[in-house]
């Protein structure tokens, strides 16, 4: 486990879906790239991953790299431990980040920095890739940090 | 073409619940709880339990209708229905589904039931200690987002930001439930009043919207409700409580993965809230008492707003303890104590309370209540609502 991970070791580790739906995302984040779905037919952005475009129902969905920044759309500071690995750890910060340059799709990650910081909805944030190379299936998480 | 609908076609004839227990404390297995509630509801309706010919439930209730039918010696099983979706989103829909079966002639006596014994099975509020996750959970769990409280806090925080809603509105909802429970001996929190200071000092579950008292309990118990055709209900012991309208569902892409619902800052009721009133031919002004499922007080607040009881900008002024208390409040809310303070019977207890209000025998009776609404399972998808009323409400 990465010694600098935001949450303690023992948290559930993400593995790509067995059906292959989200494989390009997980491959991308290991390379420090944020890739999301975009319809090759009508151009609609889509997140989370699905097999077809919700706007035009085309199955021709491409994975497009997007600039790794966005705006805080919502947030929370959980205190109650919902997993054994979190007992005695919290609180921590979670943000939902909107990507206006990708059709306003939203992602969820931890907000790095002091846990007692004031979180402003609408504030710009930048992605921080947190690698977990020693996991059985190596992966990277996408956290966020308030942009300068 | 004649107007389609269930208004006045079906009535609730009987209700019952088991003793309500703290989670894990039921001396009976979950299946026994289900049987006891169903037998109690049949007795309340004045019918032979072997005349029940249909079952409706929700949230993957584990008590299988065929097993119940065999156990009770039911003569003929004609309808069995499970409403998709988790949480309490199907509570009102199960009532509507049972009523629809009766209106369609598929069945003549449908029992709607829910049984929970969390000592036998796992709790809702703590995630499984999974080592790996995939699919939707892979984008949430590794960041420590696993519980219903957390999923819905994201919606509520955004809603409260957009409309300037203060936490005082949530406190009023919690305090109303606890105040009502003090007059209800069935309630788990009977004899345990809640004051402002205790609420304010309670620990955060998920800041900035869920303190301990904003969250439902988790309990053991069962509840059941018997539906029959309206004309039959008139010959049974209790005053019939008619279904006036019902709706279920959610709006555009409500279930989109990774919390990408189009209208995210919502309780999922923007469409259902409108349709339930259309189906009943009523408006919020016609409603005397509101039962609104509390998974969290945030869900109650948003759901009541999205049913049109007030504008979102009016939330702070509308959700005051005075307005929410029976018998004199503008909008008496959760008059049994609800999921917060009576029992987390996955919302079915709130359905029973609406029936008591229309019968006129609630422990927090709203004088002359003719119309009650049940709002079920905010923030999940699908959600559902049902409006019930007395004979005069049909006129």
Short mmCIF file of C-alpha atoms in Angstrom, two decimals:
data_model
loop_
_atom_site.label_atom_id
_atom_site.label_comp_id
_atom_site.label_asym_id
_atom_site.label_seq_id
_atom_site.Cartn_x
_atom_site.Cartn_y
_atom_site.Cartn_z
CA UNK A 1 0.00 0.00 0.00
CA UNK A 2 1.15 3.49 -0.80
CA UNK A 3 2.50 5.10 2.36
CA UNK A 4 1.13 8.47 1.34
CA UNK A 5 -2.46 7.40 0.64
CA UNK A 6 -5.15 9.77 1.87
CA UNK A 7 -7.24 7.06 3.54
CA UNK A 8 -5.79 4.25 5.68
CA UNK A 9 -4.68 0.92 4.25
CA UNK A 10 -7.32 -1.77 4.10
CA UNK A 11 -9.86 0.27 2.17
CA UNK A 12 -11.64 -1.60 -0.65
CA UNK A 13 -9.43 -1.67 -3.74
CA UNK A 14 -11.05 -0.95 -7.11
CA UNK A 15 -10.71 -3.57 -9.82
CA UNK A 16 -11.87 -3.11 -13.40
CA UNK A 17 -15.32 -4.55 -14.07
CA UNK A 18 -15.22 -8.15 -15.27
CA UNK A 19 -17.21 -7.23 -18.40
CA UNK A 20 -14.56 -4.73 -19.52
CA UNK A 21 -16.86 -1.71 -19.44
CA UNK A 22 -14.55 0.61 -17.50
CA UNK A 23 -11.12 -0.84 -18.40
CA UNK A 24 -9.97 2.26 -20.37
CA UNK A 25 -10.58 4.45 -17.32
CA UNK A 26 -8.46 2.27 -15.04
CA UNK A 27 -5.71 1.97 -17.65
CA UNK A 28 -5.77 5.75 -18.05
CA UNK A 29 -5.45 6.70 -14.40
CA UNK A 30 -2.41 4.43 -14.02
CA UNK A 31 -0.80 6.62 -16.70
CA UNK A 32 -1.92 9.82 -14.96
CA UNK A 33 -4.64 10.43 -17.54
CA UNK A 34 -8.31 11.11 -16.86
CA UNK A 35 -10.39 9.42 -19.55
CA UNK A 36 -14.17 9.49 -19.76
CA UNK A 37 -16.76 8.39 -22.26
CA UNK A 38 -17.83 10.52 -25.20
CA UNK A 39 -20.22 9.45 -27.92
CA UNK A 40 -18.54 9.16 -31.32
CA UNK A 41 -21.90 9.65 -32.98
CA UNK A 42 -23.41 12.70 -31.24
CA UNK A 43 -20.57 14.02 -29.06
CA UNK A 44 -22.38 13.66 -25.74
CA UNK A 45 -20.13 13.27 -22.69
CA UNK A 46 -21.06 10.45 -20.34
CA UNK A 47 -20.10 9.46 -16.80
CA UNK A 48 -20.15 6.93 -15.12
CA UNK A 49 -19.46 4.40 -17.76
CA UNK A 50 -22.26 2.67 -19.62
CA UNK A 51 -22.43 0.57 -22.75
CA UNK A 52 -24.31 3.02 -24.89
CA UNK A 53 -24.86 6.74 -25.22
CA UNK A 54 -27.80 7.98 -23.16
CA UNK A 55 -28.53 10.75 -25.67
CA UNK A 56 -28.59 8.92 -29.03
CA UNK A 57 -28.31 5.26 -27.98
CA UNK A 58 -25.27 4.66 -30.14
CA UNK A 59 -22.90 1.96 -28.92
CA UNK A 60 -19.99 3.84 -30.50
CA UNK A 61 -18.56 5.36 -27.34
CA UNK A 62 -14.98 6.63 -27.33
CA UNK A 63 -12.74 7.21 -24.30
CA UNK A 64 -11.48 10.77 -24.44
CA UNK A 65 -8.79 12.26 -22.21
CA UNK A 66 -10.00 15.37 -20.39
CA UNK A 67 -8.02 18.06 -18.59
CA UNK A 68 -7.85 16.93 -14.95
CA UNK A 69 -9.55 19.88 -13.32
CA UNK A 70 -13.05 20.91 -12.35
CA UNK A 71 -15.27 22.73 -9.86
CA UNK A 72 -16.54 21.47 -6.51
CA UNK A 73 -20.21 20.62 -7.01
CA UNK A 74 -20.95 19.11 -3.59
CA UNK A 75 -18.98 17.79 -0.65
CA UNK A 76 -19.08 16.01 2.70
CA UNK A 77 -16.97 15.37 5.75
CA UNK A 78 -17.82 11.85 7.00
CA UNK A 79 -17.19 11.16 10.67
CA UNK A 80 -18.89 7.80 11.16
CA UNK A 81 -16.67 4.87 10.08
CA UNK A 82 -18.51 2.93 7.39
CA UNK A 83 -15.75 0.36 6.88
CA UNK A 84 -13.50 -1.45 9.38
CA UNK A 85 -10.42 0.29 7.90
CA UNK A 86 -11.89 3.67 8.87
CA UNK A 87 -12.44 2.95 12.57
CA UNK A 88 -10.66 5.54 14.64
CA UNK A 89 -9.53 7.45 11.54
CA UNK A 90 -12.07 10.11 10.51
CA UNK A 91 -13.14 12.64 9.68
CA UNK A 92 -12.05 12.94 6.06
CA UNK A 93 -13.19 14.98 3.09
CA UNK A 94 -15.02 13.84 -0.02
CA UNK A 95 -15.86 16.10 -2.95
CA UNK A 96 -18.03 15.74 -5.98
CA UNK A 97 -16.31 17.55 -8.83
CA UNK A 98 -18.04 18.85 -11.94
CA UNK A 99 -16.09 18.97 -15.21
CA UNK A 100 -17.63 21.90 -17.13
CA UNK A 101 -15.33 21.24 -20.11
CA UNK A 102 -16.71 17.70 -20.42
CA UNK A 103 -20.44 18.33 -20.48
CA UNK A 104 -20.70 18.88 -16.73
CA UNK A 105 -20.09 15.23 -15.82
CA UNK A 106 -19.31 14.67 -12.15
CA UNK A 107 -16.70 12.60 -10.30
CA UNK A 108 -16.19 11.71 -6.66
CA UNK A 109 -12.86 11.74 -4.84
CA UNK A 110 -11.18 12.88 -1.64
CA UNK A 111 -10.19 16.52 -1.16
CA UNK A 112 -6.54 16.66 -0.12
CA UNK A 113 -5.30 19.14 2.44
CA UNK A 114 -6.41 19.93 5.99
CA UNK A 115 -9.54 18.02 6.94
CA UNK A 116 -10.93 21.10 8.70
CA UNK A 117 -10.53 23.37 5.68
CA UNK A 118 -13.56 25.35 4.55
CA UNK A 119 -14.96 23.70 1.44
CA UNK A 120 -16.50 26.07 -1.09
CA UNK A 121 -18.98 24.79 -3.63
CA UNK A 122 -17.85 26.21 -6.98
CA UNK A 123 -14.16 26.34 -6.04
CA UNK A 124 -11.71 25.15 -8.75
CA UNK A 125 -9.83 21.93 -8.05
CA UNK A 126 -7.14 19.91 -9.81
CA UNK A 127 -6.83 16.13 -9.90
CA UNK A 128 -4.08 14.32 -7.99
CA UNK A 129 -3.42 10.72 -8.99
CA UNK A 130 -2.72 8.43 -6.03
CA UNK A 131 -0.99 5.26 -7.21
CA UNK A 132 -1.35 1.94 -5.43
CA UNK A 133 1.33 -0.04 -7.23
CA UNK A 134 1.64 -2.79 -4.69
CA UNK A 135 -2.03 -3.79 -4.81
CA UNK A 136 -2.73 -7.23 -6.25
CA UNK A 137 -4.22 -5.40 -9.22
CA UNK A 138 -2.34 -2.07 -9.28
CA UNK A 139 -4.61 0.95 -9.54
CA UNK A 140 -4.70 4.70 -9.07
CA UNK A 141 -7.29 6.82 -7.29
CA UNK A 142 -8.18 10.31 -8.43
CA UNK A 143 -8.20 12.86 -5.62
CA UNK A 144 -8.58 16.62 -5.85
CA UNK A 145 -6.75 19.61 -4.49
CA UNK A 146 -7.93 23.18 -4.37
CA UNK A 147 -6.35 25.01 -7.30
CA UNK A 148 -3.94 27.78 -6.30
CA UNK B 1 -62.02 6.81 -23.08
CA UNK B 2 -62.88 6.98 -19.41
CA UNK B 3 -60.38 8.46 -17.01
CA UNK B 4 -57.94 5.80 -15.86
CA UNK B 5 -56.97 5.58 -12.20
CA UNK B 6 -57.46 3.87 -8.89
CA UNK B 7 -59.20 6.75 -7.14
CA UNK B 8 -61.85 5.23 -4.90
CA UNK B 9 -61.57 1.71 -6.34
CA UNK B 10 -59.61 0.12 -3.50
CA UNK B 11 -59.49 0.62 0.26
CA UNK B 12 -57.32 -0.30 3.21
CA UNK B 13 -59.39 -2.55 5.46
CA UNK B 14 -56.87 -3.68 8.04
CA UNK B 15 -53.50 -2.76 9.52
CA UNK B 16 -51.18 -4.28 12.09
CA UNK B 17 -47.63 -4.24 13.30
CA UNK B 18 -45.67 -6.50 15.60
CA UNK B 19 -43.98 -5.18 18.69
CA UNK B 20 -41.17 -2.96 17.45
CA UNK B 21 -37.67 -3.82 18.66
CA UNK B 22 -34.23 -2.27 18.60
CA UNK B 23 -32.15 -3.81 15.82
CA UNK B 24 -31.12 -7.33 16.56
CA UNK B 25 -33.48 -7.61 19.53
CA UNK B 26 -36.43 -9.46 18.01
CA UNK B 27 -37.03 -12.74 19.84
CA UNK B 28 -38.77 -14.00 16.68
CA UNK B 29 -37.19 -14.92 13.36
CA UNK B 30 -37.93 -12.48 10.54
CA UNK B 31 -40.41 -14.87 8.89
CA UNK B 32 -42.39 -15.18 12.13
CA UNK B 33 -42.56 -11.40 12.38
CA UNK B 34 -44.03 -11.29 8.86
CA UNK B 35 -46.64 -13.93 9.74
CA UNK B 36 -47.66 -12.17 12.95
CA UNK B 37 -48.12 -8.83 11.19
CA UNK B 38 -50.17 -10.41 8.40
CA UNK B 39 -52.40 -12.31 10.84
CA UNK B 40 -52.83 -9.11 12.84
CA UNK B 41 -53.85 -7.13 9.79
CA UNK B 42 -56.37 -9.81 8.78
CA UNK B 43 -57.85 -9.75 12.28
CA UNK B 44 -58.04 -5.96 12.18
CA UNK B 45 -59.82 -6.16 8.83
CA UNK B 46 -62.22 -8.78 10.14
CA UNK B 47 -61.33 -11.27 7.43
CA UNK B 48 -60.17 -14.88 7.41
CA UNK B 49 -56.41 -14.80 6.75
CA UNK B 50 -56.89 -17.76 4.38
CA UNK B 51 -58.92 -15.40 2.16
CA UNK B 52 -55.80 -13.35 1.39
CA UNK B 53 -55.01 -14.02 -2.26
CA UNK B 54 -52.23 -11.55 -3.05
CA UNK B 55 -48.94 -10.24 -1.66
CA UNK B 56 -47.02 -7.06 -2.40
CA UNK B 57 -43.71 -5.96 -0.92
CA UNK B 58 -40.53 -4.07 -1.79
CA UNK B 59 -36.80 -3.80 -1.18
CA UNK B 60 -36.27 -7.53 -1.71
CA UNK B 61 -38.18 -8.60 1.38
CA UNK B 62 -36.91 -12.04 2.31
CA UNK B 63 -40.29 -13.53 3.32
CA UNK B 64 -41.39 -15.28 0.14
CA UNK B 65 -45.13 -15.05 -0.63
CA UNK B 66 -45.40 -18.71 -1.66
CA UNK B 67 -43.93 -19.78 1.66
CA UNK B 68 -46.28 -17.45 3.53
CA UNK B 69 -49.25 -18.71 1.52
CA UNK B 70 -48.32 -22.31 2.31
CA UNK B 71 -47.70 -21.51 5.98
CA UNK B 72 -51.04 -19.76 6.37
CA UNK B 73 -52.95 -22.32 4.29
CA UNK B 74 -54.12 -19.66 1.87
CA UNK B 75 -56.65 -21.23 -0.46
CA UNK B 76 -55.49 -19.74 -3.72
CA UNK B 77 -52.51 -17.47 -4.47
CA UNK B 78 -53.48 -15.09 -7.26
CA UNK B 79 -50.97 -12.24 -7.09
CA UNK B 80 -47.39 -11.89 -5.87
CA UNK B 81 -45.36 -8.79 -6.52
CA UNK B 82 -41.95 -7.46 -5.54
CA UNK B 83 -41.24 -3.81 -6.29
CA UNK B 84 -37.71 -3.21 -7.60
CA UNK B 85 -35.36 -0.82 -5.83
CA UNK B 86 -33.80 -0.54 -2.43
CA UNK B 87 -34.48 1.48 0.67
CA UNK B 88 -38.05 2.56 1.25
CA UNK B 89 -38.64 3.83 -2.27
CA UNK B 90 -41.14 1.06 -2.88
CA UNK B 91 -43.24 1.48 0.26
CA UNK B 92 -46.03 3.46 -1.37
CA UNK B 93 -45.53 1.66 -4.67
CA UNK B 94 -46.19 -1.70 -3.00
CA UNK B 95 -49.53 -0.34 -1.79
CA UNK B 96 -50.26 0.98 -5.28
CA UNK B 97 -49.21 -2.29 -6.93
CA UNK B 98 -51.52 -4.26 -4.64
CA UNK B 99 -54.34 -1.83 -5.33
CA UNK B 100 -53.74 -2.03 -9.07
CA UNK B 101 -54.04 -5.81 -8.91
CA UNK B 102 -57.38 -5.46 -7.18
CA UNK B 103 -58.61 -2.79 -9.59
CA UNK B 104 -57.58 -5.02 -12.51
CA UNK B 105 -59.38 -8.00 -11.03
CA UNK B 106 -56.26 -10.09 -10.55
CA UNK B 107 -56.87 -10.45 -6.82
CA UNK B 108 -59.51 -9.62 -4.22
CA UNK B 109 -57.54 -9.31 -0.99
CA UNK B 110 -53.91 -8.23 -1.14
CA UNK B 111 -51.64 -7.88 1.87
CA UNK B 112 -48.77 -5.38 1.69
CA UNK B 113 -46.08 -6.30 4.18
CA UNK B 114 -42.48 -5.75 5.25
CA UNK B 115 -40.48 -7.66 7.85
CA UNK B 116 -36.99 -6.93 9.15
CA UNK B 117 -34.86 -8.74 11.70
CA UNK B 118 -31.43 -7.25 11.48
CA UNK B 119 -29.98 -9.54 14.11
CA UNK B 120 -30.45 -12.40 11.67
CA UNK B 121 -29.23 -10.40 8.73
CA UNK B 122 -26.82 -7.54 8.20
CA UNK B 123 -27.45 -3.89 9.01
CA UNK B 124 -27.94 -1.21 6.39
CA UNK B 125 -25.61 1.44 7.79
CA UNK B 126 -22.29 -0.36 7.56
CA UNK B 127 -20.75 -1.58 4.34
CA UNK B 128 -19.47 -5.11 3.90
CA UNK B 129 -15.73 -5.27 4.69
CA UNK B 130 -14.94 -5.92 1.02
CA UNK B 131 -11.32 -6.18 -0.06
CA UNK B 132 -12.05 -5.29 -3.68
CA UNK B 133 -14.90 -3.51 -5.41
CA UNK B 134 -15.88 -3.11 -9.05
CA UNK B 135 -18.54 -1.38 -11.11
CA UNK B 136 -20.18 1.70 -9.60
CA UNK B 137 -18.70 1.00 -6.15
CA UNK B 138 -15.15 1.13 -7.57
CA UNK B 139 -15.65 4.86 -8.14
CA UNK B 140 -16.97 5.53 -4.61
CA UNK B 141 -15.93 2.99 -1.95
CA UNK B 142 -12.13 3.52 -2.21
CA UNK B 143 -12.81 7.18 -1.31
CA UNK B 144 -14.77 6.15 1.78
CA UNK B 145 -18.23 6.66 0.29
CA UNK B 146 -20.28 3.54 1.03
CA UNK B 147 -23.33 4.16 3.21
CA UNK B 148 -26.75 5.55 2.29
CA UNK B 149 -26.04 8.50 4.61
CA UNK B 150 -23.05 9.39 2.45
CA UNK B 151 -24.66 8.85 -0.94
CA UNK B 152 -27.56 11.11 -0.06
CA UNK B 153 -25.54 13.74 1.80
CA UNK B 154 -24.04 14.74 -1.56
CA UNK B 155 -27.52 15.46 -2.94
CA UNK B 156 -28.71 17.29 0.16
CA UNK B 157 -25.61 19.43 0.57
CA UNK B 158 -26.00 20.69 -2.99
CA UNK B 159 -29.76 21.31 -2.56
CA UNK B 160 -29.21 23.24 0.67
CA UNK B 161 -26.45 25.25 -1.00
CA UNK B 162 -28.67 26.15 -3.97
CA UNK B 163 -31.60 27.29 -1.85
CA UNK B 164 -29.88 28.54 1.30
CA UNK B 165 -31.53 25.93 3.53
CA UNK B 166 -30.27 25.97 7.11
CA UNK B 167 -29.81 22.91 9.34
CA UNK B 168 -32.56 24.30 11.61
CA UNK B 169 -35.07 22.94 9.08
CA UNK B 170 -33.62 19.45 9.57
CA UNK B 171 -33.70 19.84 13.34
CA UNK B 172 -37.40 20.73 13.22
CA UNK B 173 -38.13 17.51 11.29
CA UNK B 174 -36.25 15.38 13.82
CA UNK B 175 -37.87 17.11 16.77
CA UNK B 176 -41.37 16.72 15.33
CA UNK B 177 -40.88 12.96 15.00
CA UNK B 178 -39.58 12.67 18.55
CA UNK B 179 -42.36 14.87 19.92
CA UNK B 180 -44.99 12.72 18.24
CA UNK B 181 -43.37 9.52 19.50
CA UNK B 182 -43.87 10.70 23.09
CA UNK B 183 -47.61 10.09 22.68
CA UNK B 184 -47.19 6.76 20.89
CA UNK B 185 -46.54 3.75 23.16
CA UNK B 186 -45.53 1.63 20.14
CA UNK B 187 -42.57 3.91 19.51
CA UNK B 188 -39.03 2.78 20.29
CA UNK B 189 -38.31 6.37 21.41
CA UNK B 190 -41.43 6.60 23.60
CA UNK B 191 -40.30 8.23 26.81
CA UNK B 192 -37.16 9.64 25.21
CA UNK B 193 -37.90 13.23 24.15
CA UNK B 194 -35.42 15.21 22.07
CA UNK B 195 -34.61 18.86 22.76
CA UNK B 196 -32.72 21.41 20.66
CA UNK B 197 -29.54 21.22 22.70
CA UNK B 198 -29.37 17.43 22.48
CA UNK B 199 -29.82 17.61 18.72
CA UNK B 200 -27.24 20.38 18.34
CA UNK B 201 -24.69 18.51 20.43
CA UNK B 202 -25.21 15.14 18.77
CA UNK B 203 -22.30 13.77 16.79
CA UNK B 204 -21.89 14.20 13.08
CA UNK B 205 -22.45 11.12 10.98
CA UNK B 206 -21.81 13.02 7.75
CA UNK B 207 -21.09 16.73 8.03
CA UNK B 208 -22.62 19.15 7.02
CA UNK B 209 -26.09 17.58 6.84
CA UNK B 210 -26.45 14.41 8.94
CA UNK B 211 -26.14 14.53 12.69
CA UNK B 212 -27.04 11.39 14.62
CA UNK B 213 -30.66 12.52 15.06
CA UNK B 214 -31.06 13.23 11.34
CA UNK B 215 -30.63 9.53 10.61
CA UNK B 216 -33.29 6.83 10.87
CA UNK B 217 -33.03 4.06 13.40
CA UNK B 218 -32.47 0.47 12.37
CA UNK B 219 -35.04 -1.84 13.91
CA UNK B 220 -36.63 -5.26 13.95
CA UNK B 221 -40.31 -5.79 13.39
CA UNK B 222 -42.98 -6.25 10.77
CA UNK B 223 -46.02 -4.38 9.54
CA UNK B 224 -48.87 -5.30 7.19
CA UNK B 225 -51.83 -3.67 5.53
CA UNK B 226 -54.83 -5.36 3.86
CA UNK B 227 -56.31 -4.01 0.62
CA UNK B 228 -59.75 -4.97 -0.67
CA UNK B 229 -62.16 -3.62 -3.30
CA UNK B 230 -63.89 -0.46 -2.05
CA UNK B 231 -67.35 -2.03 -2.03
CA UNK B 232 -66.15 -4.89 0.16
CA UNK B 233 -64.41 -2.51 2.56
CA UNK B 234 -67.75 -0.86 3.31
CA UNK B 235 -68.99 -4.15 4.85
CA UNK B 236 -65.94 -4.59 7.10
CA UNK B 237 -65.54 -3.32 10.68
CA UNK B 238 -63.35 -0.24 10.11
CA UNK B 239 -64.06 2.97 8.29
CA UNK B 240 -62.58 2.37 4.81
CA UNK B 241 -59.46 4.31 3.90
CA UNK B 242 -59.55 4.77 0.13
CA UNK B 243 -56.65 5.10 -2.22
CA UNK B 244 -57.04 8.42 -4.00
CA UNK B 245 -53.90 8.48 -6.10
CA UNK B 246 -50.48 6.95 -6.52
CA UNK B 247 -47.29 7.43 -8.50
CA UNK B 248 -43.83 5.91 -8.62
CA UNK B 249 -40.60 6.38 -10.58
CA UNK B 250 -37.97 9.10 -10.86
CA UNK B 251 -36.87 11.72 -13.36
CA UNK B 252 -34.24 11.77 -16.11
CA UNK B 253 -31.27 9.46 -15.44
CA UNK B 254 -31.86 9.47 -11.70
CA UNK B 255 -29.95 6.21 -11.43
CA UNK B 256 -27.01 7.29 -13.59
CA UNK B 257 -23.76 5.72 -12.32
CA UNK B 258 -21.32 7.59 -10.08
CA UNK B 259 -23.99 10.03 -8.92
CA UNK B 260 -24.50 11.60 -12.35
CA UNK B 261 -28.27 12.03 -12.12
CA UNK B 262 -29.34 14.92 -14.34
CA UNK B 263 -31.23 16.58 -11.49
CA UNK B 264 -28.85 15.57 -8.74
CA UNK B 265 -29.79 18.07 -6.02
CA UNK B 266 -33.13 16.39 -5.53
CA UNK B 267 -35.04 13.79 -3.52
CA UNK B 268 -36.00 12.07 -6.84
CA UNK B 269 -39.60 13.32 -6.46
CA UNK B 270 -39.78 16.13 -9.03
CA UNK B 271 -41.90 14.04 -11.39
CA UNK B 272 -43.57 11.67 -8.91
CA UNK B 273 -44.69 14.50 -6.62
CA UNK B 274 -46.54 16.16 -9.47
CA UNK B 275 -48.09 12.95 -10.77
CA UNK B 276 -49.39 11.70 -7.44
CA UNK B 277 -51.49 14.84 -7.09
CA UNK B 278 -52.64 14.65 -10.71
CA UNK B 279 -53.76 11.06 -10.20
CA UNK B 280 -55.75 12.02 -7.10
CA UNK B 281 -57.16 15.22 -8.61
CA UNK B 282 -55.91 17.08 -5.54
CA UNK B 283 -53.30 19.69 -4.59
CA UNK B 284 -51.04 19.96 -1.52
CA UNK B 285 -53.61 22.35 0.00
CA UNK B 286 -56.07 19.44 0.21
CA UNK B 287 -53.76 17.34 2.39
CA UNK B 288 -54.43 17.34 6.14
CA UNK B 289 -51.45 15.29 7.30
CA UNK B 290 -48.14 14.23 5.75
CA UNK B 291 -46.20 11.03 6.37
CA UNK B 292 -42.80 11.35 4.71
CA UNK B 293 -40.21 8.60 4.89
CA UNK B 294 -37.19 9.58 6.93
CA UNK B 295 -34.06 7.78 5.88
CA UNK B 296 -32.55 11.16 6.70
CA UNK B 297 -34.21 14.46 7.58
CA UNK B 298 -32.69 15.94 4.41
CA UNK B 299 -34.79 13.56 2.32
CA UNK B 300 -37.97 14.56 4.13
CA UNK B 301 -37.23 18.23 3.56
CA UNK B 302 -36.50 17.87 -0.15
CA UNK B 303 -39.38 15.45 -0.77
CA UNK B 304 -41.95 17.70 0.87
CA UNK B 305 -40.65 20.62 -1.20
CA UNK B 306 -40.75 18.56 -4.39
CA UNK B 307 -44.36 17.61 -3.71
CA UNK B 308 -45.17 21.31 -3.78
CA UNK B 309 -45.97 21.92 -0.11
CA UNK B 310 -43.68 24.93 -0.21
CA UNK B 311 -41.26 26.56 -2.63
CA UNK B 312 -37.60 25.62 -2.11
CA UNK B 313 -36.82 29.23 -1.22
CA UNK B 314 -39.42 29.05 1.60
CA UNK B 315 -37.91 25.98 3.26
CA UNK B 316 -36.43 27.73 6.32
CA UNK B 317 -39.73 29.41 7.19
CA UNK B 318 -41.87 26.37 6.44
CA UNK B 319 -39.94 23.73 8.37
CA UNK B 320 -40.42 24.95 11.92
CA UNK B 321 -41.37 22.66 14.79
CA UNK B 322 -44.62 24.58 15.28
CA UNK B 323 -45.68 23.98 11.67
CA UNK B 324 -44.90 20.26 11.79
CA UNK B 325 -46.61 19.28 15.05
CA UNK B 326 -50.05 17.70 15.34
CA UNK B 327 -52.71 18.72 16.03
CA UNK B 328 -52.27 22.41 15.30
CA UNK B 329 -49.37 22.70 12.85
CA UNK B 330 -49.84 23.91 9.29
CA UNK B 331 -48.50 20.60 8.00
CA UNK B 332 -48.47 17.90 10.70
CA UNK B 333 -45.62 15.55 9.77
CA UNK B 334 -44.80 11.96 10.72
CA UNK B 335 -47.40 11.81 13.47
CA UNK B 336 -46.41 8.35 14.75
CA UNK B 337 -42.77 9.32 15.18
CA UNK B 338 -41.91 7.73 11.86
CA UNK B 339 -38.67 5.98 11.00
CA UNK B 340 -36.75 8.32 13.31
CA UNK B 341 -38.60 7.72 16.53
CA UNK B 342 -41.40 5.14 16.16
CA UNK B 343 -39.65 2.35 14.27
CA UNK B 344 -37.64 1.93 11.11
CA UNK B 345 -40.18 -0.41 9.57
CA UNK B 346 -38.83 0.59 6.18
CA UNK B 347 -41.63 3.12 5.90
CA UNK B 348 -44.56 0.77 6.21
CA UNK B 349 -45.21 2.11 9.70
CA UNK B 350 -45.85 5.48 8.09
CA UNK B 351 -48.43 3.92 5.79
CA UNK B 352 -50.20 2.46 8.82
CA UNK B 353 -50.14 5.86 10.50
CA UNK B 354 -51.83 7.49 7.50
CA UNK B 355 -54.62 4.91 7.84
CA UNK B 356 -54.98 5.71 11.56
CA UNK B 357 -55.23 9.42 10.77
CA UNK B 358 -58.07 8.83 8.30
CA UNK B 359 -59.79 6.43 10.69
CA UNK B 360 -59.40 9.10 13.37
CA UNK B 361 -57.51 7.06 15.95
CA UNK B 362 -53.90 8.24 15.79
CA UNK B 363 -52.11 8.94 19.05
CA UNK B 364 -51.42 12.37 17.50
CA UNK B 365 -54.71 12.81 15.71
CA UNK B 366 -55.15 15.73 13.34
CA UNK B 367 -58.78 16.72 13.99
CA UNK B 368 -61.04 15.81 11.09
CA UNK B 369 -58.23 14.56 8.84
CA UNK B 370 -59.73 13.55 5.50
CA UNK B 371 -56.69 13.29 3.23
CA UNK B 372 -53.21 11.98 4.02
CA UNK B 373 -50.16 11.55 1.82
CA UNK B 374 -47.40 9.01 2.14
CA UNK B 375 -44.09 9.94 0.58
CA UNK B 376 -41.76 6.95 0.38
CA UNK B 377 -38.00 6.63 0.25
CA UNK B 378 -36.56 9.98 -0.84
CA UNK B 379 -33.28 10.13 -2.81
CA UNK B 380 -33.35 6.51 -4.00
CA UNK B 381 -34.81 5.43 -7.33
CA UNK B 382 -37.56 4.52 -7.91
CA UNK B 383 -39.44 6.49 -5.27
CA UNK B 384 -43.20 6.43 -4.70
CA UNK B 385 -46.12 8.31 -3.19
CA UNK B 386 -49.70 7.46 -2.37
CA UNK B 387 -52.61 9.63 -1.25
CA UNK B 388 -55.37 8.12 0.89
CA UNK B 389 -58.59 9.56 2.21
CA UNK B 390 -61.99 8.99 3.75
CA UNK B 391 -65.40 8.64 2.03
CA UNK B 392 -65.89 12.43 2.08
CA UNK B 393 -62.63 12.90 0.20
CA UNK B 394 -64.11 10.91 -2.67
CA UNK B 395 -67.06 13.23 -3.06
#
